[in-house]
């Protein structure tokens, strides 16, 4: 039963082939059995899940048929869940039970989804290897000596290992797409403002965006449809109707204009990944797409700009974790300053501290113009690059990551080399456009992802292209052995 | 050496919105600690601000009232610092793009001259909570009821030259925000607070001296005292060969002193940056046009109208237009009695001293405008004299009658205008003072003038003040000359 996709589960529940309670019970048992090898869950909320599954079955018996009624999922542990531990992968929130549900959590509940628990992640979503979690690293089901990517590494590993059919993730610089690529999943970061950030603990507010991670584009469409929408509680949420993502999946690709940015195929890219990406292009051509070389000249500035803006916002966003009202507080503080200093020094991990320091520095008097303001200008240039590119193409295609999944601990001492792994994904966050990663084959038994970028609110088009590709290929159906 | 004082003020006015600036919590003063603190006010992880449109409207009304530039876009920024009653670790405020730009306010000084004070800017921001240091056995309590209350910070140019001018300016701002109905102006509850930037320079020198900022002065009287004290401190310091350091000081009203709170070096680097959780606010011209059309008559216009319509002096007109409630009261008195000058005199004289003495606001006046107007009518139609009127006024204030007429009737204070009765009374007075009458008649013109007052006094005393003074004068003269 655990091999079923989310769409298959929805149909199975509709046809009463199995109940939500049966399915949920089976998946919980598998998590208990398997997750010791992966560490993808921080909290498994078994009793709650069984109760919700029973309630879903009861609703169905009464004739209700909400799209995700009884479908099991799990949330990245930065979505606030009422009464349930919400840690953000950090010691500073190791004891924090959120007093409310995030909008995404509430919407999925309303759609009938059953949450099995909270998924591991890089501390405060800072990282691309899921090694910075206070609750230990997550392992890649394709090779448990390797990282699953991050920061939504728990989501990626759990779905890839078939512990759950789909999960929520968040993406600030690639945190949905990069782990999806490294674990053979499909994941989409929507347009900034498409999914509410209410209750999603902030890393970098102007870049953070929640989205689905699953095995197929169809499952992502199903989940995103339930997650997306205007939320008056989030001032950056956009008041525009949500497209019917499932309805556009079947559109033929004839006439699709694909742009290949030359900067995405330069030095630094593993040539074996480049080959896989070009093979995807050939397949899409067969489906009727035309291909054009394009240029996104400001790509080279994206990483420095991102690593100013994101830490700057983070340094302010993380100020509320001060040991005063919730979360970790140091033992026996001598005075207020001691309370602040030790609670934060003991509560935050190294990567979080590094980014708080970088961000604090970038915003300091005398440095603001040189760093923060300049980074904002670069951000504008990157956005302009995309705006002009999308005048000539419908979709931009390239690799999701420059490298395959690396070994745990391999980049521990070199944060900058880990930052460089975000090179192809962070531009979408800086520009606010949607980006999707989908399976494109394997190199040495490790998954390769291809990235599709679309214009604002073109989530439907990206899911459509990915779905059509998945109709003629079976990369996405490959499962890691042993899971 | 002659010194000149230079003062600039930052006034924090709490906007009287129903809910907080970024959350739906109520803003009522004095509730049980933390009962008006929502998830947003508590700074709970994952929560986000949503701007209160009413706060924007109120700030724009203020901008229109001071003829300020109101830019098409204003931007919220985060001011980052750690403090236990600052739940998010930053205050959402405005920095580079405030909602209200350059404007001005005219104030009337005691000598009746009008002075224009420049207003640099006014911006929206959220208030912090309160730290409570009592009753917690060596620990501190945090009350976040006030966190997120909308404030309008009004920053003046350094145009103010004395403590008295500063008070006049704060009073004018106080009146303005109350006229507009955007702030209740209750200084005791902290609805209007003032930071005073004070420096001194040798008279004639153009460059400013180093300033000290006195934080959170919360009454008109303390503003005057704190500034005077600070000016004196700075002058003495410089004259003794010292130097003023740029610092933040606190005023202690019990000791009438300011003391250093923190120096410039100890000041925080607030690391302002645009708040990514809030979009820039776009103010449309139609929004402003609509607000402008609904603005009430403001103090300067009212002052001018009082001068032209009622023929009042600039000073009287400024005093009476200083608060909306006082102006309304005055106009109601005038409407009842039809005599603006008498109305102004009574409102600014007897009524004001009564209110001062009792510590009451005009809205709490024990004598209503209709009662006062009715009483003035009786002065005008000679039913009572001005002197008797004071008695009637006191009786009304003491609640001894519902109208002047009732008091006059009940107490028999009606003025005697019957010439026969007055003559009879005068005859008795003159008979009782026969000796003085003889002296009077023997005296020359100059001496007679002085002595005449004695007889008037005796006559008024005999009539218990009720005799018409004009008639007494006239008849008395006739009888003495006769």
PDB file of C-alpha atoms in Angstrom, chain A residues 347-451:
ATOM      1  CA  UNK A 347      19.853  27.370  21.673  1.00  0.00           C
ATOM      2  CA  UNK A 348      21.084  28.078  18.138  1.00  0.00           C
ATOM      3  CA  UNK A 349      23.418  25.872  16.115  1.00  0.00           C
ATOM      4  CA  UNK A 350      26.525  27.006  14.247  1.00  0.00           C
ATOM      5  CA  UNK A 351      25.003  27.592  10.813  1.00  0.00           C
ATOM      6  CA  UNK A 352      22.170  29.671  12.273  1.00  0.00           C
ATOM      7  CA  UNK A 353      24.644  31.715  14.310  1.00  0.00           C
ATOM      8  CA  UNK A 354      26.809  32.205  11.243  1.00  0.00           C
ATOM      9  CA  UNK A 355      23.886  33.599   9.251  1.00  0.00           C
ATOM     10  CA  UNK A 356      22.673  35.794  12.134  1.00  0.00           C
ATOM     11  CA  UNK A 357      26.160  37.294  12.334  1.00  0.00           C
ATOM     12  CA  UNK A 358      26.447  37.780   8.580  1.00  0.00           C
ATOM     13  CA  UNK A 359      23.001  39.402   8.460  1.00  0.00           C
ATOM     14  CA  UNK A 360      23.635  41.620  11.456  1.00  0.00           C
ATOM     15  CA  UNK A 361      26.850  42.797   9.853  1.00  0.00           C
ATOM     16  CA  UNK A 362      25.182  43.480   6.500  1.00  0.00           C
ATOM     17  CA  UNK A 363      22.557  45.691   8.148  1.00  0.00           C
ATOM     18  CA  UNK A 364      24.958  47.578  10.390  1.00  0.00           C
ATOM     19  CA  UNK A 365      25.415  51.315  10.160  1.00  0.00           C
ATOM     20  CA  UNK A 366      28.042  52.064   7.546  1.00  0.00           C
ATOM     21  CA  UNK A 367      27.651  48.703   5.764  1.00  0.00           C
ATOM     22  CA  UNK A 368      23.967  48.800   4.849  1.00  0.00           C
ATOM     23  CA  UNK A 369      24.463  50.537   1.499  1.00  0.00           C
ATOM     24  CA  UNK A 370      27.417  48.434   0.475  1.00  0.00           C
ATOM     25  CA  UNK A 371      25.725  45.120   1.269  1.00  0.00           C
ATOM     26  CA  UNK A 372      21.990  45.133   1.780  1.00  0.00           C
ATOM     27  CA  UNK A 373      21.127  47.892  -0.647  1.00  0.00           C
ATOM     28  CA  UNK A 374      23.487  46.592  -3.312  1.00  0.00           C
ATOM     29  CA  UNK A 375      22.059  43.090  -2.919  1.00  0.00           C
ATOM     30  CA  UNK A 376      18.571  44.508  -3.449  1.00  0.00           C
ATOM     31  CA  UNK A 377      19.744  46.136  -6.669  1.00  0.00           C
ATOM     32  CA  UNK A 378      21.153  42.834  -7.887  1.00  0.00           C
ATOM     33  CA  UNK A 379      17.867  41.239  -6.991  1.00  0.00           C
ATOM     34  CA  UNK A 380      16.119  43.704  -9.269  1.00  0.00           C
ATOM     35  CA  UNK A 381      18.548  42.905 -12.107  1.00  0.00           C
ATOM     36  CA  UNK A 382      17.929  39.176 -11.700  1.00  0.00           C
ATOM     37  CA  UNK A 383      14.207  39.762 -11.806  1.00  0.00           C
ATOM     38  CA  UNK A 384      14.617  41.842 -14.973  1.00  0.00           C
ATOM     39  CA  UNK A 385      16.632  39.012 -16.563  1.00  0.00           C
ATOM     40  CA  UNK A 386      13.675  36.682 -16.083  1.00  0.00           C
ATOM     41  CA  UNK A 387      11.084  39.217 -17.216  1.00  0.00           C
ATOM     42  CA  UNK A 388      12.863  39.696 -20.510  1.00  0.00           C
ATOM     43  CA  UNK A 389      13.594  35.970 -20.912  1.00  0.00           C
ATOM     44  CA  UNK A 390       9.925  35.099 -20.509  1.00  0.00           C
ATOM     45  CA  UNK A 391       9.053  37.421 -23.375  1.00  0.00           C
ATOM     46  CA  UNK A 392      10.503  34.775 -25.696  1.00  0.00           C
ATOM     47  CA  UNK A 393       9.992  31.462 -23.910  1.00  0.00           C
ATOM     48  CA  UNK A 394       7.336  29.748 -21.801  1.00  0.00           C
ATOM     49  CA  UNK A 395       9.614  27.702 -19.591  1.00  0.00           C
ATOM     50  CA  UNK A 396      13.288  27.911 -18.661  1.00  0.00           C
ATOM     51  CA  UNK A 397      14.992  24.557 -18.239  1.00  0.00           C
ATOM     52  CA  UNK A 398      18.263  23.582 -16.608  1.00  0.00           C
ATOM     53  CA  UNK A 399      19.840  21.432 -13.923  1.00  0.00           C
ATOM     54  CA  UNK A 400      18.440  21.734 -10.376  1.00  0.00           C
ATOM     55  CA  UNK A 401      21.835  21.157  -8.759  1.00  0.00           C
ATOM     56  CA  UNK A 402      25.415  21.257  -9.984  1.00  0.00           C
ATOM     57  CA  UNK A 403      26.308  18.024  -8.170  1.00  0.00           C
ATOM     58  CA  UNK A 404      24.905  14.695  -7.033  1.00  0.00           C
ATOM     59  CA  UNK A 405      24.071  13.986  -3.396  1.00  0.00           C
ATOM     60  CA  UNK A 406      27.275  14.181  -1.393  1.00  0.00           C
ATOM     61  CA  UNK A 407      28.452  12.202   1.583  1.00  0.00           C
ATOM     62  CA  UNK A 408      27.329  13.154   5.069  1.00  0.00           C
ATOM     63  CA  UNK A 409      29.915  15.370   6.688  1.00  0.00           C
ATOM     64  CA  UNK A 410      31.731  15.991   3.405  1.00  0.00           C
ATOM     65  CA  UNK A 411      31.057  19.737   3.305  1.00  0.00           C
ATOM     66  CA  UNK A 412      30.786  20.268   7.039  1.00  0.00           C
ATOM     67  CA  UNK A 413      33.880  22.414   7.307  1.00  0.00           C
ATOM     68  CA  UNK A 414      33.228  24.417   4.177  1.00  0.00           C
ATOM     69  CA  UNK A 415      29.986  26.370   4.316  1.00  0.00           C
ATOM     70  CA  UNK A 416      30.706  28.266   1.111  1.00  0.00           C
ATOM     71  CA  UNK A 417      30.955  25.118  -0.997  1.00  0.00           C
ATOM     72  CA  UNK A 418      27.556  24.113   0.400  1.00  0.00           C
ATOM     73  CA  UNK A 419      26.201  27.574  -0.460  1.00  0.00           C
ATOM     74  CA  UNK A 420      27.315  27.052  -4.069  1.00  0.00           C
ATOM     75  CA  UNK A 421      24.958  24.065  -4.340  1.00  0.00           C
ATOM     76  CA  UNK A 422      22.094  26.623  -4.427  1.00  0.00           C
ATOM     77  CA  UNK A 423      23.405  28.367  -7.543  1.00  0.00           C
ATOM     78  CA  UNK A 424      20.615  27.249  -9.909  1.00  0.00           C
ATOM     79  CA  UNK A 425      17.734  27.466  -7.480  1.00  0.00           C
ATOM     80  CA  UNK A 426      18.102  30.761  -5.624  1.00  0.00           C
ATOM     81  CA  UNK A 427      17.373  33.001  -8.615  1.00  0.00           C
ATOM     82  CA  UNK A 428      13.728  31.863  -8.567  1.00  0.00           C
ATOM     83  CA  UNK A 429      13.445  32.985  -4.935  1.00  0.00           C
ATOM     84  CA  UNK A 430      15.142  36.304  -5.604  1.00  0.00           C
ATOM     85  CA  UNK A 431      12.805  36.945  -8.543  1.00  0.00           C
ATOM     86  CA  UNK A 432       9.724  35.435  -6.879  1.00  0.00           C
ATOM     87  CA  UNK A 433       8.938  33.146  -9.851  1.00  0.00           C
ATOM     88  CA  UNK A 434       7.824  29.494  -9.576  1.00  0.00           C
ATOM     89  CA  UNK A 435      10.328  26.656  -9.982  1.00  0.00           C
ATOM     90  CA  UNK A 436       9.892  22.898 -10.181  1.00  0.00           C
ATOM     91  CA  UNK A 437      12.347  20.041  -9.947  1.00  0.00           C
ATOM     92  CA  UNK A 438      11.581  16.623 -11.415  1.00  0.00           C
ATOM     93  CA  UNK A 439      13.499  13.352 -11.795  1.00  0.00           C
ATOM     94  CA  UNK A 440      15.717  13.173 -14.887  1.00  0.00           C
ATOM     95  CA  UNK A 441      17.538   9.887 -14.420  1.00  0.00           C
ATOM     96  CA  UNK A 442      20.466   8.542 -12.442  1.00  0.00           C
ATOM     97  CA  UNK A 443      24.238   8.819 -12.316  1.00  0.00           C
ATOM     98  CA  UNK A 444      26.039   6.117 -10.341  1.00  0.00           C
ATOM     99  CA  UNK A 445      22.716   5.112  -8.836  1.00  0.00           C
ATOM    100  CA  UNK A 446      22.048   8.622  -7.540  1.00  0.00           C
ATOM    101  CA  UNK A 447      19.091  10.709  -8.737  1.00  0.00           C
ATOM    102  CA  UNK A 448      19.479  13.732 -11.005  1.00  0.00           C
ATOM    103  CA  UNK A 449      16.924  16.541 -11.063  1.00  0.00           C
ATOM    104  CA  UNK A 450      15.981  18.895 -13.853  1.00  0.00           C
ATOM    105  CA  UNK A 451      14.567  22.288 -13.033  1.00  0.00           C
TER     106      UNK A 451
END
